[in-house]
PDB file of C-alpha atoms in Angstrom:
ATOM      1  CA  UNK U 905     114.908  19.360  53.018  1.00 88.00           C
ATOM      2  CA  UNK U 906     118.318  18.414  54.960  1.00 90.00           C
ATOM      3  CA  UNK U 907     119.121  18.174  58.857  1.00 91.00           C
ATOM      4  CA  UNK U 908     122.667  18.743  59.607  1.00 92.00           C
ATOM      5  CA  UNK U 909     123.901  16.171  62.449  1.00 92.00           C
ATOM      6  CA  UNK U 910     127.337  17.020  64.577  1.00 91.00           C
ATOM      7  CA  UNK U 911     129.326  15.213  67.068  1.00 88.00           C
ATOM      8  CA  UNK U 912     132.146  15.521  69.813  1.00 89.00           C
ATOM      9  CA  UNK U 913     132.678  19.034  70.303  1.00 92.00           C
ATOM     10  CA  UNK U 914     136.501  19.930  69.963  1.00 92.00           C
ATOM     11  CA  UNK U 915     138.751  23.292  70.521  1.00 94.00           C
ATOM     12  CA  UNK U 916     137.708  26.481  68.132  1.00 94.00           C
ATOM     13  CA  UNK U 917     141.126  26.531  67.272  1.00 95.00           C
ATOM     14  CA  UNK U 918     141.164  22.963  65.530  1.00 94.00           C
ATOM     15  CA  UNK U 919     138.431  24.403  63.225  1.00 94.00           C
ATOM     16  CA  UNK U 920     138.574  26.074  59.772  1.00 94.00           C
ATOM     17  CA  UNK U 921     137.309  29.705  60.192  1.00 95.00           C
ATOM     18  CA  UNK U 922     134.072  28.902  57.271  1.00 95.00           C
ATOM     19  CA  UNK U 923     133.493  25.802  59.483  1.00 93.00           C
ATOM     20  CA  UNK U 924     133.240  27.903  62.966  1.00 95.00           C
ATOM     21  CA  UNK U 925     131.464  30.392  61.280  1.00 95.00           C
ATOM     22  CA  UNK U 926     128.544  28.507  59.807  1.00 93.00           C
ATOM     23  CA  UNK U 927     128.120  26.921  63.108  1.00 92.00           C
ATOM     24  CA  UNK U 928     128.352  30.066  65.596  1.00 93.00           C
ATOM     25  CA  UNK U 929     125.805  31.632  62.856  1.00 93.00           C
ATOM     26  CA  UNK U 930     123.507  28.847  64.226  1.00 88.00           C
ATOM     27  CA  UNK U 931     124.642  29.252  67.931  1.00 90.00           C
ATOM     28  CA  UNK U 932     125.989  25.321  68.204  1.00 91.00           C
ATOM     29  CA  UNK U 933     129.421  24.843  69.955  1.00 92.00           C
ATOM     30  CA  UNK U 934     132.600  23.682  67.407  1.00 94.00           C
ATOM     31  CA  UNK U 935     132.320  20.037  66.420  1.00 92.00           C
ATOM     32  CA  UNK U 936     134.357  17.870  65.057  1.00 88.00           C
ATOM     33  CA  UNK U 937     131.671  15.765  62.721  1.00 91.00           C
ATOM     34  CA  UNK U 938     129.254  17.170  60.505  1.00 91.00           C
ATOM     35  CA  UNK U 939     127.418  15.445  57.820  1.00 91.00           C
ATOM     36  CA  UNK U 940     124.103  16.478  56.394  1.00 92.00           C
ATOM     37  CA  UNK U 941     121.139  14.109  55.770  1.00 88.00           C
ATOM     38  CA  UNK U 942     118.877  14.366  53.277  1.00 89.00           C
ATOM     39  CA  UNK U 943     115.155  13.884  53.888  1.00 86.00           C
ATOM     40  CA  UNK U 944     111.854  13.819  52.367  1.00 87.00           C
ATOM     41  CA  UNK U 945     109.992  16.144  55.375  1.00 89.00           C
ATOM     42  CA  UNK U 946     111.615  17.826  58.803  1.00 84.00           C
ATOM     43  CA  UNK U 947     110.147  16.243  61.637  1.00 82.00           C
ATOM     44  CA  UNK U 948     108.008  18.425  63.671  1.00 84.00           C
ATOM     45  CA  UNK U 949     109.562  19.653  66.944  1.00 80.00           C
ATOM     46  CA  UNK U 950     112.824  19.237  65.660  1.00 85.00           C
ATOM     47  CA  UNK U 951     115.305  22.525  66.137  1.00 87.00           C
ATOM     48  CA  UNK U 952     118.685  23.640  65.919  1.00 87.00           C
ATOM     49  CA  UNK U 953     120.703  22.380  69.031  1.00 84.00           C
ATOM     50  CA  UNK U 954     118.237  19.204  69.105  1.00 86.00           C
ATOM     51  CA  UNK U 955     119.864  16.049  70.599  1.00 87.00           C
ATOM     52  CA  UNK U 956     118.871  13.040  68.645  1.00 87.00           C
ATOM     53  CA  UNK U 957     117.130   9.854  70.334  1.00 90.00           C
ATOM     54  CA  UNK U 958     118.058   6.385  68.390  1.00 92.00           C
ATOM     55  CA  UNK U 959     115.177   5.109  70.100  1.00 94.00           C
ATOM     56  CA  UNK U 960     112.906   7.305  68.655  1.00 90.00           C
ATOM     57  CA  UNK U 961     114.531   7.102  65.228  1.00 90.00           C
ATOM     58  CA  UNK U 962     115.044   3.486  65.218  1.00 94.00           C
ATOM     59  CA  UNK U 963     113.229   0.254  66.122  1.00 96.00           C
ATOM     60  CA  UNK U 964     113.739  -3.468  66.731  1.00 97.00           C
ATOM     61  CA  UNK U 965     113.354  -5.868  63.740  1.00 95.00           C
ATOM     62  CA  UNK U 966     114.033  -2.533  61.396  1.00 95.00           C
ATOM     63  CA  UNK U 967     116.009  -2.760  58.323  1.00 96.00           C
ATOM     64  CA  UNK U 968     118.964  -0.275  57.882  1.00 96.00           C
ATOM     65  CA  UNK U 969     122.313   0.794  55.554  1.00 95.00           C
ATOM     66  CA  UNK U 970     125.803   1.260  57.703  1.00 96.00           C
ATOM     67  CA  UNK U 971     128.330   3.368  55.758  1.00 96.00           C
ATOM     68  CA  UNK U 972     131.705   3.748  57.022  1.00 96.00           C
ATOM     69  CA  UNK U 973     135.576   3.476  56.107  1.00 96.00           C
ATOM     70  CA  UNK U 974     136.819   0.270  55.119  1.00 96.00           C
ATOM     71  CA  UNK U 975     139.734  -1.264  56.391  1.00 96.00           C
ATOM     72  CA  UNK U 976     142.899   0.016  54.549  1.00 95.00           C
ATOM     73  CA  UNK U 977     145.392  -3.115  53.294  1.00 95.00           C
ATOM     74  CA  UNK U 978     147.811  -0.622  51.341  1.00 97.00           C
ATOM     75  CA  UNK U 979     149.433  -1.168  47.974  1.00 97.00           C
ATOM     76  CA  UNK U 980     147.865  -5.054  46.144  1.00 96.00           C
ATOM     77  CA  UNK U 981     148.509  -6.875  43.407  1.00 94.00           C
ATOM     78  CA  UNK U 982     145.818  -7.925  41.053  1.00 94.00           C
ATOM     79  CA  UNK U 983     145.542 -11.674  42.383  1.00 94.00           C
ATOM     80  CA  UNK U 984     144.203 -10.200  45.821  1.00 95.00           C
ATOM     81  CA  UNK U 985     142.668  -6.832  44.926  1.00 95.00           C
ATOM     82  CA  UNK U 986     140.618  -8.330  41.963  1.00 95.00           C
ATOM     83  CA  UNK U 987     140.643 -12.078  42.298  1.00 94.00           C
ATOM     84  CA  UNK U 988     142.818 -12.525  38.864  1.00 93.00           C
ATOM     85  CA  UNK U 989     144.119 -16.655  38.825  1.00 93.00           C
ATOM     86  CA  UNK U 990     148.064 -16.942  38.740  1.00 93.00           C
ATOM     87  CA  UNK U 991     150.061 -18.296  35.884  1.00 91.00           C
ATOM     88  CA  UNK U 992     151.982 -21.488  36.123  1.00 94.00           C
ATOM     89  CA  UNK U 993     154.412 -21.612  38.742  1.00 94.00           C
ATOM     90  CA  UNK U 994     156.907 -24.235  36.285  1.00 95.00           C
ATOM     91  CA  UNK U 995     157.827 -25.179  32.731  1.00 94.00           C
ATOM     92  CA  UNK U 996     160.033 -21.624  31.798  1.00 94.00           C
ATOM     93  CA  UNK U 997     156.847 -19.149  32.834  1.00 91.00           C
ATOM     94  CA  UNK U 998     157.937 -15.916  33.499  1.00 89.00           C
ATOM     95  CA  UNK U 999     154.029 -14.672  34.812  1.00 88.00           C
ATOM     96  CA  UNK U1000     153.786 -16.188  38.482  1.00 93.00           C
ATOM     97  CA  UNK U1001     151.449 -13.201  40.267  1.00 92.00           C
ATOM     98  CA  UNK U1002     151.514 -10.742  37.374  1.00 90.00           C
ATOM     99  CA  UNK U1003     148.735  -9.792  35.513  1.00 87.00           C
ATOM    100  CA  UNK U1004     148.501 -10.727  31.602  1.00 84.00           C
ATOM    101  CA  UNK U1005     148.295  -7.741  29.362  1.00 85.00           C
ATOM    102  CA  UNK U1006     146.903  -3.830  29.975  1.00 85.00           C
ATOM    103  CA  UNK U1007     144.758  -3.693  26.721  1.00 85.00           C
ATOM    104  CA  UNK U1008     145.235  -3.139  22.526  1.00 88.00           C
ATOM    105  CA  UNK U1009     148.732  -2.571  20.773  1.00 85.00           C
ATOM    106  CA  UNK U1010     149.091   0.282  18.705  1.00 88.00           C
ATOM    107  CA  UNK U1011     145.676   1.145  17.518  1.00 88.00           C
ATOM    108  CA  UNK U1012     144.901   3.243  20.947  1.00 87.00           C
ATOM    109  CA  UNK U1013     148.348   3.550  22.148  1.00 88.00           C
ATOM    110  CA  UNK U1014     147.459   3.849  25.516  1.00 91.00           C
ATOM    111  CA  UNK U1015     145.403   1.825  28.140  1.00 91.00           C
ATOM    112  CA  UNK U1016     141.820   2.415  28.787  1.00 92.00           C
ATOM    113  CA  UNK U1017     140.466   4.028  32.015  1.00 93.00           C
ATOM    114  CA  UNK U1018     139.548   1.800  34.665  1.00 91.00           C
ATOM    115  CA  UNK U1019     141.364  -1.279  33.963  1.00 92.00           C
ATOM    116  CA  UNK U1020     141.729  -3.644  36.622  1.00 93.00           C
ATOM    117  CA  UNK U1021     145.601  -3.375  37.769  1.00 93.00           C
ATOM    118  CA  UNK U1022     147.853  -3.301  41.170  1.00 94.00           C
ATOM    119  CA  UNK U1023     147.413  -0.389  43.447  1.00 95.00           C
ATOM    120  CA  UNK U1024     145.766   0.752  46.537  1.00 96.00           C
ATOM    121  CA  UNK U1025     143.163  -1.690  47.834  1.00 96.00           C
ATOM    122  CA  UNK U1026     140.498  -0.733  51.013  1.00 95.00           C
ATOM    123  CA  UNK U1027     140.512   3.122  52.602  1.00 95.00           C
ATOM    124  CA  UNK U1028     137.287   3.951  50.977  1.00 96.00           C
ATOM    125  CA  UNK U1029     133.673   4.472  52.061  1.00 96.00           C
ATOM    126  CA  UNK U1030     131.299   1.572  51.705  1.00 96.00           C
ATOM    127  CA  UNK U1031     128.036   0.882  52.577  1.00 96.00           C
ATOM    128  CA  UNK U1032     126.547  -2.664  53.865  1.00 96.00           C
ATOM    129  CA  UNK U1033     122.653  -2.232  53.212  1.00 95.00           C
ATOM    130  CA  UNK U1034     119.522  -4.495  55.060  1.00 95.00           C
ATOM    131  CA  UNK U1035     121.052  -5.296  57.967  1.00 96.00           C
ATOM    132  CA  UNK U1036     118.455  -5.995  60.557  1.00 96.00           C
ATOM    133  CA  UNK U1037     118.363  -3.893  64.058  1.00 97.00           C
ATOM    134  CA  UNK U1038     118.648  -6.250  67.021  1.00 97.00           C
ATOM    135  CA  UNK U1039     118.760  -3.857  70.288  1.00 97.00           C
ATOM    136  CA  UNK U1040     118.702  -0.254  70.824  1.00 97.00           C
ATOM    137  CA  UNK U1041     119.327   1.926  73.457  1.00 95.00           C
ATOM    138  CA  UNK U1042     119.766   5.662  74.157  1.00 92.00           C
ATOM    139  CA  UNK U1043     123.545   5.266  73.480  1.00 89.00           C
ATOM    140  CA  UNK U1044     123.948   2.153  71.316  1.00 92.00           C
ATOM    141  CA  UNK U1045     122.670  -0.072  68.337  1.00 95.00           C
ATOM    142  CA  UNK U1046     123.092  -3.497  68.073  1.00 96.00           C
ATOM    143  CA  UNK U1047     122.506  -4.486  63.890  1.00 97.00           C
ATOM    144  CA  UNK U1048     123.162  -8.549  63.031  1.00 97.00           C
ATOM    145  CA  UNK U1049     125.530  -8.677  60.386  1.00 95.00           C
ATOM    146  CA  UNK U1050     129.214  -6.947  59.755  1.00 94.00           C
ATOM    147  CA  UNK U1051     129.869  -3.459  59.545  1.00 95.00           C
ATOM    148  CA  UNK U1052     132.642  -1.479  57.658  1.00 95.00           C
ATOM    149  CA  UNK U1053     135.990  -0.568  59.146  1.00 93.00           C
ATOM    150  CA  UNK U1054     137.836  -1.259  62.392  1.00 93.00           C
ATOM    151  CA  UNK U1055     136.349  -0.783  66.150  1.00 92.00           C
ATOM    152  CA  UNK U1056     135.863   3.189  67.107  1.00 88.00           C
ATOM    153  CA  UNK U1057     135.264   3.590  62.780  1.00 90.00           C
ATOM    154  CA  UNK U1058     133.166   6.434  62.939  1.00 92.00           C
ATOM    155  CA  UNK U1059     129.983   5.413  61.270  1.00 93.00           C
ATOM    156  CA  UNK U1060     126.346   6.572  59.743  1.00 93.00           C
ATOM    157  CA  UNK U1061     123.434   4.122  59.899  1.00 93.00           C
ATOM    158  CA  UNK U1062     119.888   5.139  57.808  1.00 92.00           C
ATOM    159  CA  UNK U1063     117.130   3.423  57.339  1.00 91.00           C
ATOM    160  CA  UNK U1064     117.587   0.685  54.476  1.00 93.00           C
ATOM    161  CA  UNK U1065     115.891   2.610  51.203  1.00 86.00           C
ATOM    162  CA  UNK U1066     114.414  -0.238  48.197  1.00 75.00           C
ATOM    163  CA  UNK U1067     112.120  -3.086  48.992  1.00 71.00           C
ATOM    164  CA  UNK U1068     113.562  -6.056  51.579  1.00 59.00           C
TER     165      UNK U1068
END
């Protein structure tokens, strides 16, 4: 059991011609976001076209997970992207910011997948999970706590799943 969920309509033209199809299949106009949600039962009285309420999905004092894009900071070194200490900054040392070594000599001859090393840092979907649901309204929710990404981020918000 899924619902699909779409938002700001855009030009047919902007669209893929799988992605127009599969909506004009379901008579809905061309939009811009789709992303599917995955649930245990449909709600009754709930059919294709169907604008969503927050109000009715959502309540004061409720617990939920925001997902979005975090904030992009480009290429890092180790020190910021993974919190590795500096070496000494006098007495001849040649390893100010650089990071000591990438794994075992000869034996592999190679370095392991998923070593912690320089590269790109942010740009990547994260969730923040419990926070707690301080207003809502028929075109806005107010949660306490920080949410992923810059202002405008485009962004899902579910009800918080595990015990709180």
């Amino acid at each position: 059991n899924a619902v699909q969920v779409g938002y700001d309509e855009k030009r047919e033209s902007l669209l893929t011609k799988p992605e127009l199809g599969h909506l004009k299949k379901n008579g809905c106009p061309p939009l811009r976001h789709l992303a599917e949600f995955k649930l245990e039962q449909i709600p009754e009285g709930l059919e294709v076209g169907a604008e969503l309420d927050p109000t009715e999905m959502f309540s004061v004092g409720d617990k939920v997970d925001v997902a979005g894009k975090s904030v992009g900071k480009g290429f890092a070194g180790g020190i910021k992207r993974h919190g590795f200490s500096r070496g000494l900054m006098t007495h001849g040392s040649k390893s100010h910011r650089e990071h000591g070594t990438t794994g075992p000599g000869s034996t592999p001859s190679r370095v392991y997948p998923g070593t912690k090393h320089p590269g790109q840092m942010g740009d990547k979907r994260v969730k923040v999970k419990k926070l707690e649901v301080l207003q809502v309204e028929k075109d806005m929710i107010v949660v306490k706590g920080s949410v992923p990404g810059k202002p405008g981020n485009m962004m899902t918000i579910t009800k918080a799943k595990g015990k709180w």
